[in-house]
């Protein structure tokens, strides 16, 4: 099993270096997409096209992504983040809303919010999980609400100004609240659709620089392919 996983990862790295991604289709065939312009790839127009794809749920929510959601749930436990019914919970860059769903299954909370830049993503999420609240959101703009738990997974690598986005996210966190944030390990990830690439070391520096005076820990999950940070905002006074 370990050999199969290693071969799979090696093949994916070779394909990524050629600036391609592989998307599995319903008929078990593969569709190859060339990504030559990361800025265009991450535009609102392209994101909306992605979420309008009729085969989105089959192609995107695969076994590997579900395993990622499960690892994020495990990470919240490791970081002593306790979800409860009275907490304000938000997933920033929620996409289809599946991460909130898997966390709900794990912790049993009933209310949560998902925010995403793409209106088409919000449409999909609302249809799939009508018991959550979903809203369009610009990660660079002020947001009135504050939260006890913020999730932001696999988002910053797509942004031109991740430091500004991070500062805005942190401003949305209540004192005493917790933030879980992940990005791909830049030593492994060479996908042409990503703008930023952090090694575990440079990711730690990024967090230290941008989460000053907060309690945090950094590390990796998913066989070192994903960097994470768990940040606990210090209570003032």
Coordinates of N, CA and C in Angstrom, one line a residue:
X1 N 0.8 -1.2 0.0 CA 0.0 0.0 0.0 C 0.9 1.3 0.0
X2 N 2.0 1.2 0.8 CA 2.9 2.4 0.9 C 3.5 2.6 -0.5
X3 N 3.9 1.5 -1.1 CA 4.5 1.6 -2.4 C 3.6 2.2 -3.5
X4 N 2.3 1.8 -3.4 CA 1.3 2.4 -4.4 C 1.2 3.9 -4.1
X5 N 1.1 4.3 -2.9 CA 1.0 5.7 -2.5 C 2.2 6.5 -3.0
X6 N 3.4 5.9 -2.8 CA 4.6 6.6 -3.2 C 4.7 6.8 -4.7
X7 N 4.3 5.7 -5.5 CA 4.3 5.8 -6.9 C 3.3 6.8 -7.4
X8 N 2.1 6.8 -6.8 CA 1.0 7.8 -7.1 C 1.5 9.2 -6.9
X9 N 2.2 9.5 -5.8 CA 2.7 10.8 -5.5 C 3.8 11.2 -6.5
X10 N 4.7 10.3 -6.8 CA 5.7 10.5 -7.8 C 5.2 10.9 -9.1
X11 N 4.2 10.2 -9.6 CA 3.5 10.4 -10.9 C 2.9 11.8 -10.9
X12 N 2.2 12.2 -9.7 CA 1.5 13.5 -9.6 C 2.6 14.6 -9.7
X13 N 3.7 14.4 -9.1 CA 4.8 15.4 -9.1 C 5.3 15.6 -10.5
X14 N 5.5 14.5 -11.3 CA 5.9 14.7 -12.6 C 4.9 15.4 -13.5
X15 N 3.6 15.1 -13.3 CA 2.6 15.7 -14.1 C 2.5 17.2 -13.7
X16 N 2.6 17.5 -12.4 CA 2.5 18.9 -12.0 C 3.7 19.7 -12.6
X17 N 4.9 19.1 -12.6 CA 6.0 19.9 -13.2 C 5.8 20.2 -14.7
X18 N 5.0 19.4 -15.3 CA 4.6 19.7 -16.7 C 3.5 20.8 -16.8
X19 N 3.0 21.2 -15.6 CA 2.0 22.3 -15.4 C 0.6 21.7 -15.9
X20 N 0.4 20.5 -15.6 CA -0.9 19.9 -15.9 C -1.5 19.4 -14.6
X21 N -2.9 19.3 -14.6 CA -3.6 18.6 -13.5 C -4.4 17.5 -14.1
X22 N -4.7 16.5 -13.4 CA -5.5 15.4 -13.8 C -6.8 15.4 -13.1
X23 N -7.9 15.4 -13.8 CA -9.3 15.4 -13.2 C -10.0 14.1 -13.6
X24 N -10.4 13.3 -12.7 CA -11.0 12.0 -13.0 C -12.5 12.3 -13.4
X25 N -12.9 11.6 -14.5 CA -14.2 11.7 -15.0 C -15.1 10.5 -14.6
X26 N -16.4 10.6 -14.8 CA -17.3 9.6 -14.3 C -17.0 8.2 -15.0
X27 N -16.5 8.2 -16.2 CA -16.2 7.0 -16.9 C -14.8 6.4 -16.6
X28 N -14.2 6.9 -15.6 CA -12.9 6.5 -15.2 C -11.8 6.9 -16.2
X29 N -12.1 7.7 -17.1 CA -11.1 8.3 -18.0 C -10.5 9.5 -17.4
X30 N -9.6 10.2 -18.0 CA -9.0 11.4 -17.4 C -9.0 12.6 -18.4
X31 N -9.3 13.7 -17.8 CA -9.2 15.0 -18.6 C -8.0 15.8 -18.2
X32 N -7.2 16.2 -19.1 CA -6.0 16.9 -18.9 C -6.2 18.4 -19.1
X33 N -5.8 19.2 -18.1 CA -6.0 20.6 -18.2 C -4.7 21.3 -18.1
X34 N -4.3 22.1 -19.0 CA -3.1 22.8 -19.0 C -3.3 24.2 -18.3
X35 N -2.5 24.4 -17.3 CA -2.6 25.7 -16.5 C -1.3 26.5 -16.8
X36 N -1.4 27.5 -17.6 CA -0.2 28.3 -18.0 C -0.2 29.7 -17.4
X37 N -1.3 30.1 -16.8 CA -1.4 31.4 -16.2 C -2.1 31.3 -14.9
X38 N -1.3 31.4 -13.8 CA -1.9 31.2 -12.5 C -2.8 32.4 -12.1
X39 N -2.5 33.6 -12.6 CA -3.4 34.7 -12.3 C -4.8 34.5 -12.9
X40 N -4.8 34.1 -14.2 CA -6.1 33.9 -14.9 C -6.8 32.7 -14.2
X41 N -6.0 31.7 -13.9 CA -6.6 30.4 -13.3 C -7.4 30.8 -12.0
X42 N -6.9 31.7 -11.3 CA -7.5 32.1 -10.0 C -8.5 33.3 -10.1
X43 N -8.8 33.7 -11.3 CA -9.8 34.8 -11.5 C -11.2 34.3 -11.1
X44 N -12.0 35.3 -10.8 CA -13.4 35.0 -10.4 C -14.1 34.3 -11.6
X45 N -13.9 34.7 -12.8 CA -14.5 34.1 -14.0 C -14.1 32.6 -14.0
X46 N -12.9 32.3 -13.8 CA -12.4 30.9 -13.9 C -13.0 30.1 -12.7
X47 N -13.1 30.7 -11.5 CA -13.6 30.0 -10.4 C -15.1 29.7 -10.6
X48 N -15.8 30.6 -11.2 CA -17.2 30.4 -11.4 C -17.4 29.3 -12.5
X49 N -16.6 29.2 -13.5 CA -16.6 28.1 -14.5 C -16.4 26.8 -13.8
X50 N -15.4 26.8 -12.9 CA -15.1 25.5 -12.2 C -16.3 25.0 -11.4
X51 N -16.9 25.9 -10.7 CA -18.0 25.5 -9.8 C -19.3 25.2 -10.6
X52 N -19.4 25.7 -11.8 CA -20.6 25.4 -12.7 C -20.5 24.0 -13.4
X53 N -19.3 23.4 -13.3 CA -19.1 22.1 -14.0 C -20.1 21.1 -13.4
X54 N -20.8 20.4 -14.3 CA -21.8 19.4 -13.9 C -21.2 18.2 -13.2
X55 N -19.9 17.9 -13.5 CA -19.3 16.8 -12.9 C -18.4 17.2 -11.7
X56 N -18.7 18.4 -11.2 CA -17.8 18.9 -10.1 C -17.7 18.0 -8.9
X57 N -18.8 17.5 -8.4 CA -18.8 16.7 -7.2 C -18.1 15.4 -7.4
X58 N -18.2 14.8 -8.6 CA -17.5 13.6 -8.9 C -16.0 13.8 -9.0
X59 N -15.7 14.9 -9.7 CA -14.3 15.1 -10.0 C -13.5 15.7 -8.8
X60 N -14.2 16.5 -8.0 CA -13.5 17.3 -7.0 C -13.5 16.6 -5.6
X61 N -14.7 16.1 -5.2 CA -14.8 15.5 -3.9 C -14.5 14.0 -4.0
X62 N -13.2 13.7 -4.1 CA -12.8 12.3 -4.3 C -12.2 11.8 -3.0
X63 N -11.8 10.6 -3.0 CA -11.3 9.9 -1.7 C -10.2 10.7 -1.0
X64 N -9.3 11.2 -1.8 CA -8.1 12.0 -1.3 C -8.6 13.2 -0.6
X65 N -9.6 13.9 -1.2 CA -10.1 15.2 -0.6 C -10.8 14.9 0.7
X66 N -11.6 13.8 0.7 CA -12.3 13.4 1.9 C -11.3 13.1 3.0
X67 N -10.3 12.4 2.7 CA -9.2 12.1 3.7 C -8.6 13.4 4.2
X68 N -8.5 14.4 3.4 CA -7.9 15.7 3.8 C -8.9 16.3 4.8
X69 N -10.2 16.3 4.6 CA -11.2 16.8 5.5 C -11.1 16.1 6.8
X70 N -10.9 14.8 6.8 CA -10.8 14.0 8.0 C -9.6 14.3 8.8
X71 N -8.5 14.6 8.1 CA -7.2 15.0 8.7 C -7.3 16.4 9.4
X72 N -8.1 17.3 8.7 CA -8.3 18.6 9.3 C -9.1 18.4 10.6
X73 N -10.1 17.6 10.6 CA -10.9 17.3 11.8 C -9.9 16.8 12.9
X74 N -9.0 15.9 12.6 CA -8.1 15.4 13.5 C -7.1 16.4 14.0
X75 N -6.8 17.3 13.1 CA -5.9 18.4 13.5 C -6.5 19.4 14.5
X76 N -7.8 19.6 14.4 CA -8.5 20.5 15.4 C -8.5 19.8 16.8
X77 N -8.6 18.5 16.8 CA -8.5 17.8 18.1 C -7.1 18.0 18.7
X78 N -6.1 17.7 17.8 CA -4.7 17.8 18.3 C -4.4 19.2 18.8
X79 N -5.0 20.3 18.2 CA -4.8 21.6 18.6 C -5.7 22.1 19.8
X80 N -6.5 21.1 20.3 CA -7.4 21.4 21.4 C -8.4 22.5 21.1
X81 N -8.9 22.4 19.9 CA -10.0 23.3 19.4 C -11.3 22.6 19.7
X82 N -12.1 23.1 20.6 CA -13.4 22.4 20.9 C -14.6 23.1 20.3
X83 N -15.3 22.4 19.4 CA -16.5 22.9 18.8 C -17.7 22.7 19.8
X84 N -18.5 23.7 19.9 CA -19.7 23.6 20.7 C -20.9 24.4 20.0
X85 N -22.1 24.1 20.5 CA -23.3 24.7 19.8 C -23.3 26.2 19.9
X86 N -22.7 26.8 20.9 CA -22.8 28.2 21.1 C -21.7 29.0 20.4
X87 N -20.8 28.3 19.7 CA -19.7 29.0 19.1 C -20.0 29.4 17.6
X88 N -19.5 30.6 17.3 CA -19.6 31.1 15.9 C -18.5 30.5 15.1
X89 N -18.8 29.6 14.1 CA -17.9 28.9 13.3 C -18.0 29.3 11.8
X90 N -16.8 29.5 11.2 CA -16.8 29.9 9.8 C -15.7 29.2 9.0
X91 N -16.0 28.8 7.8 CA -15.0 28.3 6.8 C -14.8 29.3 5.7
X92 N -13.6 29.9 5.7 CA -13.3 30.9 4.7 C -12.7 30.3 3.4
X93 N -13.3 30.5 2.3 CA -12.9 29.8 1.1 C -13.6 28.4 1.1
X94 N -14.9 28.4 1.5 CA -15.6 27.1 1.8 C -15.8 26.3 0.5
X95 N -15.8 26.8 -0.7 CA -16.1 26.0 -1.9 C -17.5 25.4 -1.8
X96 N -17.5 24.1 -1.9 CA -18.8 23.3 -1.9 C -19.4 23.2 -0.5
X97 N -18.6 23.5 0.6 CA -19.1 23.4 1.9 C -18.9 22.1 2.6
X98 N -18.1 21.2 1.9 CA -17.9 19.8 2.5 C -17.1 19.8 3.7
X99 N -16.2 20.7 3.9 CA -15.4 20.6 5.2 C -16.3 20.9 6.4
X100 N -17.2 21.8 6.3 CA -18.1 22.1 7.4 C -19.0 20.8 7.6
X101 N -19.4 20.2 6.6 CA -20.2 19.0 6.7 C -19.5 17.9 7.5
X102 N -18.2 17.6 7.1 CA -17.5 16.6 7.8 C -17.1 17.0 9.3
X103 N -16.9 18.2 9.5 CA -16.7 18.7 10.9 C -18.0 18.6 11.7
X104 N -19.1 18.9 11.1 CA -20.4 18.7 11.8 C -20.6 17.2 12.1
X105 N -20.3 16.3 11.2 CA -20.4 14.9 11.5 C -19.5 14.5 12.7
X106 N -18.4 15.1 12.8 CA -17.4 14.8 13.8 C -17.8 15.4 15.2
X107 N -18.3 16.6 15.2 CA -18.5 17.3 16.4 C -20.0 17.5 16.8
X108 N -20.9 17.5 15.8 CA -22.3 17.6 16.1 C -22.9 18.9 16.2
X109 N -22.1 20.0 15.9 CA -22.7 21.3 15.9 C -23.7 21.5 14.8
X110 N -24.6 22.4 15.0 CA -25.7 22.5 14.0 C -25.6 23.8 13.2
X111 N -24.9 24.8 13.6 CA -24.9 26.1 12.9 C -23.4 26.4 12.5
X112 N -23.3 26.9 11.3 CA -21.9 27.3 10.9 C -22.1 28.2 9.6
X113 N -21.1 28.9 9.3 CA -21.1 29.8 8.1 C -20.0 29.4 7.2
X114 N -20.3 29.5 5.9 CA -19.3 29.4 4.8 C -19.2 30.6 4.0
X115 N -18.0 31.0 3.7 CA -17.7 32.2 2.9 C -16.9 31.9 1.7
X116 N -17.2 32.4 0.5 CA -16.4 32.1 -0.7 C -16.6 33.3 -1.7
X117 N -15.5 33.5 -2.4 CA -15.5 34.5 -3.4 C -16.4 34.2 -4.6
X118 N -16.6 33.0 -4.9 CA -17.3 32.6 -6.1 C -18.8 32.4 -5.8
X119 N -19.7 33.2 -6.5 CA -21.1 33.0 -6.4 C -21.6 31.6 -6.7
X120 N -20.9 31.0 -7.7 CA -21.3 29.7 -8.2 C -21.0 28.7 -7.1
X121 N -19.9 28.9 -6.4 CA -19.6 28.0 -5.3 C -20.6 28.1 -4.2
X122 N -21.1 29.3 -3.9 CA -22.1 29.5 -2.9 C -23.4 28.8 -3.3
X123 N -23.7 28.9 -4.6 CA -25.0 28.2 -5.0 C -24.9 26.7 -4.8
X124 N -23.8 26.1 -5.1 CA -23.6 24.7 -4.9 C -23.7 24.3 -3.4
X125 N -23.0 25.1 -2.6 CA -23.0 24.8 -1.1 C -24.3 25.0 -0.5
X126 N -25.1 26.0 -0.9 CA -26.4 26.2 -0.4 C -27.4 25.0 -0.7
X127 N -27.2 24.5 -2.0 CA -28.0 23.4 -2.4 C -27.7 22.1 -1.6
X128 N -26.4 21.9 -1.4 CA -26.0 20.7 -0.7 C -26.2 20.7 0.8
X129 N -26.0 21.8 1.4 CA -26.1 21.9 2.9 C -26.9 23.1 3.3
X130 N -28.2 23.0 3.1 CA -29.1 24.2 3.4 C -29.2 24.6 4.8
X131 N -28.7 23.7 5.7 CA -28.7 24.0 7.2 C -27.6 24.9 7.6
X132 N -26.6 25.2 6.7 CA -25.5 26.1 7.0 C -25.8 27.5 6.3
X133 N -25.2 28.5 6.7 CA -25.3 29.8 6.1 C -24.1 30.1 5.2
X134 N -24.4 30.4 3.9 CA -23.3 30.7 3.0 C -23.4 32.1 2.4
X135 N -22.3 32.8 2.2 CA -22.3 34.1 1.7 C -21.1 34.4 0.8
X136 N -21.3 35.2 -0.2 CA -20.2 35.7 -1.0 C -19.3 36.6 -0.2
X137 N -17.9 36.5 -0.4 CA -17.0 37.1 0.5 C -15.7 37.5 -0.3
X138 N -15.2 38.7 -0.1 CA -13.9 39.1 -0.6 C -12.9 39.1 0.5
X139 N -11.9 38.2 0.4 CA -11.0 38.0 1.5 C -10.2 39.2 1.9
X140 N -10.1 40.2 1.0 CA -9.4 41.4 1.3 C -10.2 42.5 2.0
X141 N -11.5 42.3 2.0 CA -12.4 43.4 2.5 C -12.9 43.1 3.9
X142 N -13.1 44.2 4.7 CA -13.6 44.0 6.1 C -14.9 43.3 6.1
X143 N -15.1 42.5 7.1 CA -16.3 41.7 7.3 C -16.8 42.0 8.8
X144 N -18.1 42.3 8.9 CA -18.6 42.8 10.2 C -18.6 41.7 11.3
X145 N -18.9 40.5 10.9 CA -19.0 39.5 11.9 C -17.7 38.9 12.4
X146 N -17.7 38.5 13.7 CA -16.5 37.9 14.2 C -16.8 36.4 14.7
X147 N -15.8 35.6 14.8 CA -16.0 34.2 15.0 C -15.1 33.6 16.1
X148 N -15.6 32.5 16.7 CA -14.8 31.8 17.7 C -13.8 30.8 17.0
X149 N -14.3 30.2 15.9 CA -13.4 29.3 15.2 C -13.4 29.6 13.7
X150 N -12.3 29.8 13.1 CA -12.1 30.1 11.7 C -11.3 29.0 11.0
X151 N -11.8 28.5 9.9 CA -11.1 27.5 9.1 C -10.8 28.2 7.8
X152 N -9.6 28.0 7.3 CA -9.2 28.5 6.0 C -8.2 27.5 5.4
X153 N -8.7 26.6 4.6 CA -7.9 25.5 4.1 C -7.6 25.7 2.6
X154 N -6.4 25.6 2.2 CA -6.0 25.6 0.8 C -6.5 26.8 0.0
X155 N -6.3 28.0 0.6 CA -6.7 29.2 0.0 C -5.6 30.2 -0.3
X156 N -4.7 30.4 0.7 CA -3.6 31.4 0.5 C -2.7 31.2 -0.6
X157 N -2.5 29.9 -1.0 CA -1.6 29.7 -2.2 C -2.2 30.2 -3.5
X158 N -3.5 30.6 -3.5 CA -4.2 31.1 -4.7 C -4.2 32.6 -4.8
X159 N -3.6 33.3 -3.8 CA -3.8 34.7 -3.6 C -2.6 35.5 -4.0
X160 N -2.8 36.7 -4.5 CA -1.7 37.6 -4.8 C -1.1 38.3 -3.6
X161 N -1.9 38.5 -2.6 CA -1.5 39.2 -1.4 C -1.9 38.4 -0.1
X162 N -1.2 37.3 0.1 CA -1.6 36.4 1.2 C -1.5 37.0 2.6
X163 N -0.5 37.9 2.7 CA -0.3 38.6 4.0 C -1.5 39.5 4.4
X164 N -2.0 40.2 3.4 CA -3.2 41.1 3.6 C -4.4 40.3 3.9
X165 N -4.6 39.1 3.2 CA -5.7 38.3 3.5 C -5.6 37.7 4.9
X166 N -4.4 37.3 5.3 CA -4.2 36.7 6.6 C -4.6 37.7 7.7
X167 N -4.1 38.9 7.5 CA -4.4 40.0 8.5 C -5.9 40.2 8.6
X168 N -6.6 40.1 7.5 CA -8.1 40.3 7.5 C -8.8 39.1 8.2
X169 N -8.3 37.9 7.9 CA -8.8 36.7 8.6 C -8.6 36.8 10.1
X170 N -7.4 37.2 10.5 CA -7.1 37.3 12.0 C -8.0 38.4 12.6
X171 N -8.4 39.4 11.9 CA -9.2 40.5 12.5 C -10.6 40.0 12.7
X172 N -11.0 38.9 12.0 CA -12.4 38.3 12.1 C -12.5 37.4 13.3
X173 N -11.4 37.1 14.0 CA -11.3 36.1 15.1 C -11.5 36.8 16.4
X174 N -12.5 36.3 17.2 CA -12.7 36.8 18.5 C -11.5 36.5 19.4
X175 N -11.3 37.4 20.4 CA -10.2 37.1 21.4 C -10.5 35.8 22.1
X176 N -9.5 34.9 22.2 CA -9.7 33.6 22.7 C -10.1 32.6 21.7
X177 N -10.3 33.0 20.4 CA -10.7 32.1 19.4 C -9.6 31.4 18.7
X178 N -9.9 30.5 17.8 CA -8.9 29.6 17.2 C -9.1 29.7 15.7
X179 N -7.9 29.7 15.0 CA -7.9 29.7 13.5 C -7.0 28.5 13.1
X180 N -7.6 27.7 12.1 CA -6.8 26.6 11.5 C -6.7 27.0 10.0
X181 N -5.5 27.0 9.6 CA -5.2 27.4 8.2 C -4.2 26.4 7.6
X182 N -4.4 26.0 6.3 CA -3.5 25.1 5.6 C -3.2 25.6 4.2
X183 N -2.0 25.2 3.8 CA -1.5 25.5 2.4 C -0.7 24.2 2.0
X184 N -0.6 24.0 0.7 CA 0.3 22.9 0.3 C 1.8 23.1 0.6
X185 N 2.4 22.0 0.9 CA 3.9 22.1 1.1 C 4.6 22.4 -0.3
X186 N 5.2 23.5 -0.3 CA 5.8 24.0 -1.6 C 6.9 23.1 -2.1
X187 N 7.5 22.3 -1.3 CA 8.5 21.4 -1.7 C 7.9 20.2 -2.6
X188 N 6.7 20.0 -2.4 CA 6.0 18.9 -3.1 C 5.1 19.5 -4.2
X189 N 4.4 20.5 -3.8 CA 3.4 21.1 -4.7 C 4.0 22.0 -5.8
X190 N 3.8 21.6 -7.0 CA 4.3 22.4 -8.2 C 3.2 22.7 -9.2
X191 N 2.0 22.7 -8.7 CA 0.8 22.9 -9.5 C 0.9 24.3 -10.1
X192 N 0.8 24.5 -11.4 CA 0.9 25.8 -12.1 C -0.2 26.7 -11.8
X193 N -1.3 26.3 -11.2 CA -2.4 27.1 -10.8 C -2.3 27.8 -9.5
X194 N -1.2 27.5 -8.8 CA -0.9 28.1 -7.5 C 0.1 29.3 -7.7
X195 N -0.1 30.4 -6.9 CA 0.7 31.6 -7.0 C 1.8 31.5 -5.9
X196 N 1.5 31.0 -4.8 CA 2.5 31.0 -3.6 C 2.8 29.5 -3.3
X197 N 4.1 29.3 -2.9 CA 4.6 28.0 -2.6 C 5.5 28.2 -1.3
X198 N 5.0 27.6 -0.2 CA 5.7 27.7 1.1 C 6.3 26.3 1.4
X199 N 7.6 26.3 1.7 CA 8.1 25.1 2.4 C 7.7 25.1 3.8
X200 N 7.8 24.0 4.6 CA 7.4 24.0 6.0 C 8.2 25.1 6.8
X201 N 9.4 25.4 6.4 CA 10.2 26.4 7.1 C 9.7 27.8 6.8
X202 N 9.5 28.1 5.5 CA 9.0 29.4 5.1 C 7.6 29.7 5.6
X203 N 6.8 28.6 5.7 CA 5.5 28.7 6.2 C 5.5 29.1 7.7
X204 N 6.4 28.5 8.4 CA 6.6 28.9 9.8 C 7.0 30.3 10.0
X205 N 7.9 30.8 9.1 CA 8.3 32.2 9.1 C 7.1 33.1 8.8
X206 N 6.3 32.7 7.8 CA 5.1 33.5 7.4 C 4.2 33.7 8.6
X207 N 4.0 32.6 9.3 CA 3.1 32.6 10.4 C 3.7 33.5 11.6
X208 N 4.9 33.3 11.9 CA 5.6 34.1 12.9 C 5.5 35.6 12.6
X209 N 5.7 35.9 11.3 CA 5.7 37.3 10.9 C 4.3 37.9 11.0
X210 N 3.3 37.1 10.7 CA 1.9 37.7 10.5 C 1.0 37.4 11.7
X211 N 1.4 36.5 12.6 CA 0.6 36.2 13.8 C 1.4 36.6 15.1
X212 N 2.0 37.7 15.0 CA 2.8 38.2 16.2 C 1.9 38.3 17.4
X213 N 2.5 37.9 18.6 CA 1.8 38.0 19.9 C 0.6 37.1 20.0
X214 N 0.5 36.1 19.1 CA -0.5 35.1 19.3 C 0.1 33.7 19.6
X215 N -0.6 32.8 20.2 CA -0.2 31.5 20.4 C -0.4 30.7 19.1
X216 N 0.6 30.0 18.7 CA 0.4 29.2 17.4 C 1.3 28.0 17.4
X217 N 1.0 27.0 16.6 CA 1.9 25.9 16.3 C 1.7 25.6 14.8
X218 N 2.8 25.2 14.2 CA 2.8 24.9 12.7 C 3.4 23.4 12.6
X219 N 3.0 22.8 11.4 CA 3.5 21.5 11.2 C 3.0 21.0 9.8
X220 N 2.9 19.7 9.6 CA 2.4 19.2 8.4 C 1.5 18.0 8.6
X221 N 0.6 17.8 7.7 CA -0.3 16.7 7.7 C -0.3 16.0 6.3
X222 N -1.1 15.0 6.1 CA -1.2 14.2 4.9 C 0.2 13.9 4.3
X223 N 0.9 13.1 5.1 CA 2.3 12.6 4.7 C 3.2 13.8 4.3
X224 N 3.1 14.9 5.1 CA 4.0 16.0 4.9 C 3.7 16.8 3.6
X225 N 2.5 16.6 3.0 CA 2.2 17.3 1.7 C 1.4 18.6 2.0
X226 N 1.0 18.8 3.2 CA 0.2 20.0 3.6 C 0.8 20.7 4.8
X227 N 1.1 22.0 4.7 CA 1.5 22.7 5.9 C 0.2 23.2 6.6
X228 N 0.3 23.3 7.9 CA -0.8 23.8 8.7 C -0.3 24.8 9.8
X229 N -1.2 25.7 10.2 CA -1.0 26.5 11.4 C -2.3 26.5 12.2
X230 N -2.1 26.3 13.5 CA -3.2 26.4 14.4 C -2.9 27.6 15.4
X231 N -3.8 28.6 15.3 CA -3.5 29.8 16.0 C -4.6 30.1 17.0
X232 N -4.2 30.4 18.2 CA -5.1 30.8 19.3 C -4.9 32.2 19.6
X233 N -6.0 33.0 19.4 CA -5.8 34.5 19.6 C -5.9 34.8 21.1
X234 N -4.9 35.5 21.5 CA -4.8 35.9 23.0 C -5.9 36.8 23.4
X235 N -6.5 36.5 24.5 CA -7.5 37.4 25.1 C -6.9 38.7 25.5
X236 N -7.5 39.8 25.2 CA -7.0 41.1 25.7 C -7.7 41.5 27.0
X237 N -6.9 41.9 28.0 CA -7.4 42.3 29.3 C -7.6 41.1 30.2

